[in-house]
PDB file of C-alpha atoms and ligand atoms in Angstrom:
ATOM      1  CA  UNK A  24     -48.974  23.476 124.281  1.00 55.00           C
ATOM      2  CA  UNK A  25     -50.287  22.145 121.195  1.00 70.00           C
ATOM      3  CA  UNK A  26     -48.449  19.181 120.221  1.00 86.00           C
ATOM      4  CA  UNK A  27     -48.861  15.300 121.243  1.00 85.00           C
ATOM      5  CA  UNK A  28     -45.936  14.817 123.145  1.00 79.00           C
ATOM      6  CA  UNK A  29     -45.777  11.340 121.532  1.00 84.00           C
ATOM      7  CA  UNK A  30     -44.901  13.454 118.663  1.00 95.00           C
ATOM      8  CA  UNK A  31     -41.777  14.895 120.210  1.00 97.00           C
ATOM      9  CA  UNK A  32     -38.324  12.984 121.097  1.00 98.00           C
ATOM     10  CA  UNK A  33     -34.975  13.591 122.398  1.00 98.00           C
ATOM     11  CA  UNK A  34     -32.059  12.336 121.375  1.00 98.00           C
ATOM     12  CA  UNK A  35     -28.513  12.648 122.017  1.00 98.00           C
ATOM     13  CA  UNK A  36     -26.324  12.627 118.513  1.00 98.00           C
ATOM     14  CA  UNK A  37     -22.593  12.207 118.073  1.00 97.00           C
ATOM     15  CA  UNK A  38     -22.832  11.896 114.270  1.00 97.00           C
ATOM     16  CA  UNK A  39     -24.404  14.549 111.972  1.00 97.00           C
ATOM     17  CA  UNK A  40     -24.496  13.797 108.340  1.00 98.00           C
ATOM     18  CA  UNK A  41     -24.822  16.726 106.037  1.00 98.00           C
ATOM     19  CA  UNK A  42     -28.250  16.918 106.257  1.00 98.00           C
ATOM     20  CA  UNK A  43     -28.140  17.247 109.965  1.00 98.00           C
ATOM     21  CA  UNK A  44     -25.496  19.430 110.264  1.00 98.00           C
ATOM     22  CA  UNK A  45     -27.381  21.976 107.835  1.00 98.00           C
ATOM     23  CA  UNK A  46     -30.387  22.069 110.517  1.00 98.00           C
ATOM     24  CA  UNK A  47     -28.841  21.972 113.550  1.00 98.00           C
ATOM     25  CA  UNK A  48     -26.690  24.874 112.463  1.00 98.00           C
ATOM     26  CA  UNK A  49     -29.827  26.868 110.834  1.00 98.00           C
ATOM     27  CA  UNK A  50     -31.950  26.286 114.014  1.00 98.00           C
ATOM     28  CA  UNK A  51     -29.123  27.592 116.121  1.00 98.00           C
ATOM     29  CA  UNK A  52     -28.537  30.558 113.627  1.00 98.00           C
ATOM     30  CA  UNK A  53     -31.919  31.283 113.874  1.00 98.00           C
ATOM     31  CA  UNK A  54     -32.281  31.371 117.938  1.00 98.00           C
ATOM     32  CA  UNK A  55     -28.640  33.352 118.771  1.00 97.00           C
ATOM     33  CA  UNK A  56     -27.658  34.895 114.728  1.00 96.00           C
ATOM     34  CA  UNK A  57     -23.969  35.727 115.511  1.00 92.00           C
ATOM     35  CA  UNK A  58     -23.455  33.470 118.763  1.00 93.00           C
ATOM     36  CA  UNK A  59     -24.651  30.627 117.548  1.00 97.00           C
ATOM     37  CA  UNK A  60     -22.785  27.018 116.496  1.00 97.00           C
ATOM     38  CA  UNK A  61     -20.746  26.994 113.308  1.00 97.00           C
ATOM     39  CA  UNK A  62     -19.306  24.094 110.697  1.00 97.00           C
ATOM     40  CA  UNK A  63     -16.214  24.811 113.798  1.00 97.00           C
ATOM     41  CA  UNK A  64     -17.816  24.648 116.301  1.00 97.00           C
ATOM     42  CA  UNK A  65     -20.477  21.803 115.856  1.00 98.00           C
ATOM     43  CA  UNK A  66     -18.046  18.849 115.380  1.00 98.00           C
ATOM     44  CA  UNK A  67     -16.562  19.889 118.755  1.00 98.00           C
ATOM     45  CA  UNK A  68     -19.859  20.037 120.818  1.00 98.00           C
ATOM     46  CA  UNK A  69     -20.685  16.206 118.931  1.00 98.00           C
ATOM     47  CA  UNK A  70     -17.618  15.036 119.727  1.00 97.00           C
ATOM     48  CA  UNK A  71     -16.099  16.252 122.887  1.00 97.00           C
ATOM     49  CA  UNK A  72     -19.151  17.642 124.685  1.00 97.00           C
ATOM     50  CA  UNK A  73     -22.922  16.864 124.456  1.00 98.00           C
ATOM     51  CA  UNK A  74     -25.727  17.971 121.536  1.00 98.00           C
ATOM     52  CA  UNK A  75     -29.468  16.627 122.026  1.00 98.00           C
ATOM     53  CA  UNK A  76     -31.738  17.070 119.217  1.00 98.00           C
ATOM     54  CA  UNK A  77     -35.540  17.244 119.964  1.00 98.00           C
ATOM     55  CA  UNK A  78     -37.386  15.616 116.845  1.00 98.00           C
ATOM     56  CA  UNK A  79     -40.774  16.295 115.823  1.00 97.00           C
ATOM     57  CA  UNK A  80     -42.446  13.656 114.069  1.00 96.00           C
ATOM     58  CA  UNK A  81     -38.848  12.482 113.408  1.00 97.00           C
ATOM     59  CA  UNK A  82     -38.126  15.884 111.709  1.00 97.00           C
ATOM     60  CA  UNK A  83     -34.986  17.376 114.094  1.00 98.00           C
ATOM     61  CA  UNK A  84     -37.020  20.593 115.386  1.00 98.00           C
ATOM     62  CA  UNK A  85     -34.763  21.657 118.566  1.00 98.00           C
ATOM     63  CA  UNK A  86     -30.978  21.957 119.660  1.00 98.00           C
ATOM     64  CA  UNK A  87     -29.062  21.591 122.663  1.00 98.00           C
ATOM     65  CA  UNK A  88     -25.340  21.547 123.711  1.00 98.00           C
ATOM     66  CA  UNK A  89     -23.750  20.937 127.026  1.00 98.00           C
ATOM     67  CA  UNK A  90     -19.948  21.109 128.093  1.00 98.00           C
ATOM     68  CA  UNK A  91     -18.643  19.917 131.115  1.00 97.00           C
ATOM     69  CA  UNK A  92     -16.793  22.523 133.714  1.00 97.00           C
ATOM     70  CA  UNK A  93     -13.001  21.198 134.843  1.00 96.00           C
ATOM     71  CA  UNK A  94     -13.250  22.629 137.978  1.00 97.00           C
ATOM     72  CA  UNK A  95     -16.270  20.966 139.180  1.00 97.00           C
ATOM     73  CA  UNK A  96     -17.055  17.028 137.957  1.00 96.00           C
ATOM     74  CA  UNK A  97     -20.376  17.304 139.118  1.00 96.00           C
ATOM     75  CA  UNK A  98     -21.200  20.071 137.157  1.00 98.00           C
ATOM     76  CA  UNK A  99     -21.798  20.984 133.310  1.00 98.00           C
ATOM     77  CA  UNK A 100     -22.671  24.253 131.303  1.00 98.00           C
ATOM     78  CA  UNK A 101     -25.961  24.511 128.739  1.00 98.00           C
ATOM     79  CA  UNK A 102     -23.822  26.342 125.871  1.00 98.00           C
ATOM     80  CA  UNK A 103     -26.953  26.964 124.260  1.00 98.00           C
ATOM     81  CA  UNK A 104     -30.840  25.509 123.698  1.00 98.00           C
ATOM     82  CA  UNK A 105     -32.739  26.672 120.894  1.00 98.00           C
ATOM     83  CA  UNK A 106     -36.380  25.671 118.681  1.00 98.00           C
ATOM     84  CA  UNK A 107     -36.986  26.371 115.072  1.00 98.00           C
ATOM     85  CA  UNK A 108     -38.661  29.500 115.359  1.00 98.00           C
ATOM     86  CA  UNK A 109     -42.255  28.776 114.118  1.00 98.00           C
ATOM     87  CA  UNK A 110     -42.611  25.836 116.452  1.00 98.00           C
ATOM     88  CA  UNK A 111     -41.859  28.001 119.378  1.00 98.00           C
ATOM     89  CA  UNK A 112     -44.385  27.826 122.015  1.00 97.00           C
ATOM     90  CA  UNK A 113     -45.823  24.287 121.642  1.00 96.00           C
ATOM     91  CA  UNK A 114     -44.025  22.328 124.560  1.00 97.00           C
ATOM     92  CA  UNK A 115     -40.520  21.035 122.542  1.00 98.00           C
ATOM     93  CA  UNK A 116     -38.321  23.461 124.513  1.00 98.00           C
ATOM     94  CA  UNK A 117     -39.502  22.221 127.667  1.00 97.00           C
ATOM     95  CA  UNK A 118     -39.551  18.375 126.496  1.00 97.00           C
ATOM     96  CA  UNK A 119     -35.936  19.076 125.309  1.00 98.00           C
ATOM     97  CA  UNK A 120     -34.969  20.554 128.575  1.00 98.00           C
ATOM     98  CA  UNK A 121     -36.770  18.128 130.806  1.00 96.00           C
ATOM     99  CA  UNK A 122     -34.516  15.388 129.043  1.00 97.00           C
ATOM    100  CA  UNK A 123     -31.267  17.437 129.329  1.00 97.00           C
ATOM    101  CA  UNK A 124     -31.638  17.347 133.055  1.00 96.00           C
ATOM    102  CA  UNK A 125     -33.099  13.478 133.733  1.00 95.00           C
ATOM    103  CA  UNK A 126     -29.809  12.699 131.658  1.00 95.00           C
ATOM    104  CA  UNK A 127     -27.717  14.474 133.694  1.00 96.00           C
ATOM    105  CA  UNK A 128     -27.706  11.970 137.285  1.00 94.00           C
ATOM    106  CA  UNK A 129     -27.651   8.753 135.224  1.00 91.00           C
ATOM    107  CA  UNK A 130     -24.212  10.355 134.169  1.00 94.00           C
ATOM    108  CA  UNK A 131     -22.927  11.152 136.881  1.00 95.00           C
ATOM    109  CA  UNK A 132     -23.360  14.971 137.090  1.00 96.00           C
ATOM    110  CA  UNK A 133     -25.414  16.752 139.797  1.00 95.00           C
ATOM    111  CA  UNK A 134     -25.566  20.337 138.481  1.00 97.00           C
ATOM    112  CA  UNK A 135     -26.432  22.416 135.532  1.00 98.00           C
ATOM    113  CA  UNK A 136     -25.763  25.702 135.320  1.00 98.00           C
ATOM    114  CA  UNK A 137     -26.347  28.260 132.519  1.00 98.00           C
ATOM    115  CA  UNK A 138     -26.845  31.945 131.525  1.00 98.00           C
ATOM    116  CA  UNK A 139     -29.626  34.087 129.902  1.00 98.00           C
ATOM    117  CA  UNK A 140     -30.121  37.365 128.886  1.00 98.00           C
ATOM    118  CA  UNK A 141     -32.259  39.088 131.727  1.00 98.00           C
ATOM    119  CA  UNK A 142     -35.566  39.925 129.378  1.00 98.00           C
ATOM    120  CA  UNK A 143     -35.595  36.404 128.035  1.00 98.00           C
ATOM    121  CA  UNK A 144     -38.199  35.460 129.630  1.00 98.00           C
ATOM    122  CA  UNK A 145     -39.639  32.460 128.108  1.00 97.00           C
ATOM    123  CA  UNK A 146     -36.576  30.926 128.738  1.00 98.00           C
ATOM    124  CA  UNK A 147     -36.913  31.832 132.244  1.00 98.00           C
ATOM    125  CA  UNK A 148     -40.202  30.970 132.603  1.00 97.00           C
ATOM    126  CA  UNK A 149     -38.822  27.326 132.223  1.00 97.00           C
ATOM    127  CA  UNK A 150     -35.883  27.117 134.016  1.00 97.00           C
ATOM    128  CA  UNK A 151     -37.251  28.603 136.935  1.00 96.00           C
ATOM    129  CA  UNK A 152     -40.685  28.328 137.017  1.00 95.00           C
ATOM    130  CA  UNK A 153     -41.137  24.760 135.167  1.00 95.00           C
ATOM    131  CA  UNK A 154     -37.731  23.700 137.297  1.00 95.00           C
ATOM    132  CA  UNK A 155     -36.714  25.313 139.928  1.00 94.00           C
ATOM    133  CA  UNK A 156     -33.567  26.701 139.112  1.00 96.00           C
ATOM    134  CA  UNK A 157     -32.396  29.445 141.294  1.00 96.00           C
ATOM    135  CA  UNK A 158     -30.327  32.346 140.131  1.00 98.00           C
ATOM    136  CA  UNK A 159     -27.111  32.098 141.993  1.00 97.00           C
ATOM    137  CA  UNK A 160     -24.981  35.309 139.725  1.00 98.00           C
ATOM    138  CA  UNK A 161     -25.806  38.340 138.059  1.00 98.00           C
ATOM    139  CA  UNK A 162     -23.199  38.704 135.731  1.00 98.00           C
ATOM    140  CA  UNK A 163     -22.250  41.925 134.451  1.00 98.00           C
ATOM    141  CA  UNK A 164     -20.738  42.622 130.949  1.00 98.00           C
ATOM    142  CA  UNK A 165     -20.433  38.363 130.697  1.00 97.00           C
ATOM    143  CA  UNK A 166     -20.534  38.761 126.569  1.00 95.00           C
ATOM    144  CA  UNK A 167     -19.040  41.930 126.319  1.00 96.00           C
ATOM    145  CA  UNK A 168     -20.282  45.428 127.161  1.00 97.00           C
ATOM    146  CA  UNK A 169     -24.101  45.709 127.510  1.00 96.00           C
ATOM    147  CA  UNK A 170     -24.617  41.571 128.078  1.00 96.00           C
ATOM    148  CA  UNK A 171     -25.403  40.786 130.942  1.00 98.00           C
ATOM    149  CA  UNK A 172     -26.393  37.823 131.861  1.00 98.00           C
ATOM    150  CA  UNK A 173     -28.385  35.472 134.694  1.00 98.00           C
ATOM    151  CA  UNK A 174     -26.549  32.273 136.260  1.00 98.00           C
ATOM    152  CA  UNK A 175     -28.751  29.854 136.884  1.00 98.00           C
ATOM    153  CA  UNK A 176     -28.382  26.853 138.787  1.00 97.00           C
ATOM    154  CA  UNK A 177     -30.020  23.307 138.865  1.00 97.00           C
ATOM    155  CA  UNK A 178     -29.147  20.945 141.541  1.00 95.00           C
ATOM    156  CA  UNK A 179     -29.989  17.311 141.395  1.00 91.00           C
ATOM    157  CA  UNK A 180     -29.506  17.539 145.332  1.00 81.00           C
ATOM    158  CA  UNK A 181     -32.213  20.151 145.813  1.00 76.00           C
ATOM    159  CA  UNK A 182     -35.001  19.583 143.232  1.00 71.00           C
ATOM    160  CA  UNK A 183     -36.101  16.187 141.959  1.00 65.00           C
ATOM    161  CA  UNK A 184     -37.813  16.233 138.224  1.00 74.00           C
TER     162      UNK A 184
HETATM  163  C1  LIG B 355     -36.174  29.209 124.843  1.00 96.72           C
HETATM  164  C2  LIG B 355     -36.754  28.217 123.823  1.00 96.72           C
HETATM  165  C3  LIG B 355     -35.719  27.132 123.553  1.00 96.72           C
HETATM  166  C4  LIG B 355     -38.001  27.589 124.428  1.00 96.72           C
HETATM  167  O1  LIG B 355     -38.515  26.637 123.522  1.00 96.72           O
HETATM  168  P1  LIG B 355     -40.111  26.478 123.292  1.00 96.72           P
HETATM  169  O2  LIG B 355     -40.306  25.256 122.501  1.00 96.72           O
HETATM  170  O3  LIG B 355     -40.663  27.746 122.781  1.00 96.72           O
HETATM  171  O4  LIG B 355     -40.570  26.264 124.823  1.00 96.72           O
HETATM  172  P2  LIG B 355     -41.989  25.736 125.348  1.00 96.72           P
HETATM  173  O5  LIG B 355     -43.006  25.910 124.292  1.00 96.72           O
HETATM  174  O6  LIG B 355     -41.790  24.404 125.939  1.00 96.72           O
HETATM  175  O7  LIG B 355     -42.234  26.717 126.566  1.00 96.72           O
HETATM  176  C5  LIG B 355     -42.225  28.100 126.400  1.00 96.72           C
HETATM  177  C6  LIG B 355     -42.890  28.674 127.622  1.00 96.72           C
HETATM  178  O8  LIG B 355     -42.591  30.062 127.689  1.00 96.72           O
HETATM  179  C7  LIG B 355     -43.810  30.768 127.764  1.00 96.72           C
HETATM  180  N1  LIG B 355     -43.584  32.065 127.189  1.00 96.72           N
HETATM  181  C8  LIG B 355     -43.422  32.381 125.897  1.00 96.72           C
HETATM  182  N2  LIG B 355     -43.196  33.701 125.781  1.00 96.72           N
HETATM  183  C9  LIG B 355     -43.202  34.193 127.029  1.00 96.72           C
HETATM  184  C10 LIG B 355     -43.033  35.488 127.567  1.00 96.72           C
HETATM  185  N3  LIG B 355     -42.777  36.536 126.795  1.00 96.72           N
HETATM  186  N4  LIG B 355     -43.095  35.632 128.912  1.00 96.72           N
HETATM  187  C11 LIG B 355     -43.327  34.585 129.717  1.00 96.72           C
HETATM  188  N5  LIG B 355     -43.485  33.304 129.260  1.00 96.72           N
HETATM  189  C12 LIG B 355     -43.435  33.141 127.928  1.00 96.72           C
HETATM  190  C13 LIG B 355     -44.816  29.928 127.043  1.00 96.72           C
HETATM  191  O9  LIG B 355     -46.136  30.243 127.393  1.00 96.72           O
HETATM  192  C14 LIG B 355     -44.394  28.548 127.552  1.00 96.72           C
HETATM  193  O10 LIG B 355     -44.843  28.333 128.864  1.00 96.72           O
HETATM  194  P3  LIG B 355     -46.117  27.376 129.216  1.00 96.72           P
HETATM  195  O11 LIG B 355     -45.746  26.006 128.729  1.00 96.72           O
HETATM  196  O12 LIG B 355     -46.217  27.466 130.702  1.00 96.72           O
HETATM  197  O13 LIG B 355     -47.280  27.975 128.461  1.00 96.72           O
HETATM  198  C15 LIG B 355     -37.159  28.954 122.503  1.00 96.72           C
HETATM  199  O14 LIG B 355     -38.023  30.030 122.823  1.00 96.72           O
HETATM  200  C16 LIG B 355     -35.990  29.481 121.701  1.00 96.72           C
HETATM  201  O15 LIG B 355     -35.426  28.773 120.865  1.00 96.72           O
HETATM  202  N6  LIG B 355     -35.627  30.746 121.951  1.00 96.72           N
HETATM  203  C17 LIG B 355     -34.491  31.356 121.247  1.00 96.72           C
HETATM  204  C18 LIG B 355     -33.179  30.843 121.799  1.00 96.72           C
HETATM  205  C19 LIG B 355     -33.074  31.103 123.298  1.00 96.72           C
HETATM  206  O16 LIG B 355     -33.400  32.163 123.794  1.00 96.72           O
HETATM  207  N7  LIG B 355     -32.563  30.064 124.024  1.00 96.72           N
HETATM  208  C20 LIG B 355     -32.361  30.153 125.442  1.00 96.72           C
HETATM  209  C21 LIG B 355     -31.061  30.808 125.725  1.00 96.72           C
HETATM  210  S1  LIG B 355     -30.654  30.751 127.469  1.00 96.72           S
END
């Protein structure tokens, strides 16, 4: 943690100029490479589902994406969360993520749920340690031979931020 967290802000987009779209998509590239947003997919997640952008100092700096699961209206799916790569380590994933989830009740949904590769574990040293989430899957093969994958769940019922 070495940022004033003044300095840092969330925000939830539905418009991306060029500009935007050019950062969001090189931050993402940057955190997954192959699985990560494209000029296809973007438009989709600022349109139909949810993208947060953490700022820096009004610079965009972070990336997030949610979709919302048909079987369950109580529940959506973090497609993806990702920081520009040298900023890693200084709080903004955690501000970002803490903002996903306070989001979530004044919508109306009660549960996140999302995956992560095993060995990630600064990822899963904030979803489970900084929130609570539990792992309710082990999931096998989920992108294709040799991914496997945690599910993690958040319940709004269960832990309060
Ligand atoms: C996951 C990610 C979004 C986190 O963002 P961030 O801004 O680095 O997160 P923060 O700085 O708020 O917190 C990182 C925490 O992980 C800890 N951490 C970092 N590396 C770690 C490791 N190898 N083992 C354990 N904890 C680790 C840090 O110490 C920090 O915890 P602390 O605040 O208790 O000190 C970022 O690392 C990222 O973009 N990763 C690539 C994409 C990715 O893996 N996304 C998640 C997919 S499920």
């Amino acid at each position: 943690m070495g940022l004033p967290k003044s300095s840092i802000t969330v925000e939830i987009v539905t418009e991306a100029d060029d500009n935007l779209r050019d950062i969001i998509l090189q931050i993402d590239e940057e955190a997954f490479g192959f699985g990560s947003l494209s000029e296809w997919s973007l438009p989709l997640f600022l349109h139909y589902g949810r993208l947060y952008i953490a700022r820096l100092n009004g610079e965009p700096v972070g990336t997030a994406e949610l979709m919302r699961d048909w079987r369950d209206p109580e529940l959506v799916y973090l497609y993806g969360i990702a920081v520009a790569p040298d900023l890693r380590g200084s709080g903004i994933g955690t501000i970002l993520f803490r903002s996903i989830l306070e989001s979530l009740p004044k919508a109306g949904y009660r549960r996140l749920q999302l995956t992560v590769h095993p060995e990630n574990q600064a990822a899963i040293h904030i979803y489970q340690d900084k929130f609570g989430m539990k792992q309710v899957d082990f999931i096998r093969n989920y992108y294709g031979p040799g991914e496997d994958r945690l599910l993690l769940e958040w319940d709004w019922g269960r832990i309060r931020l």
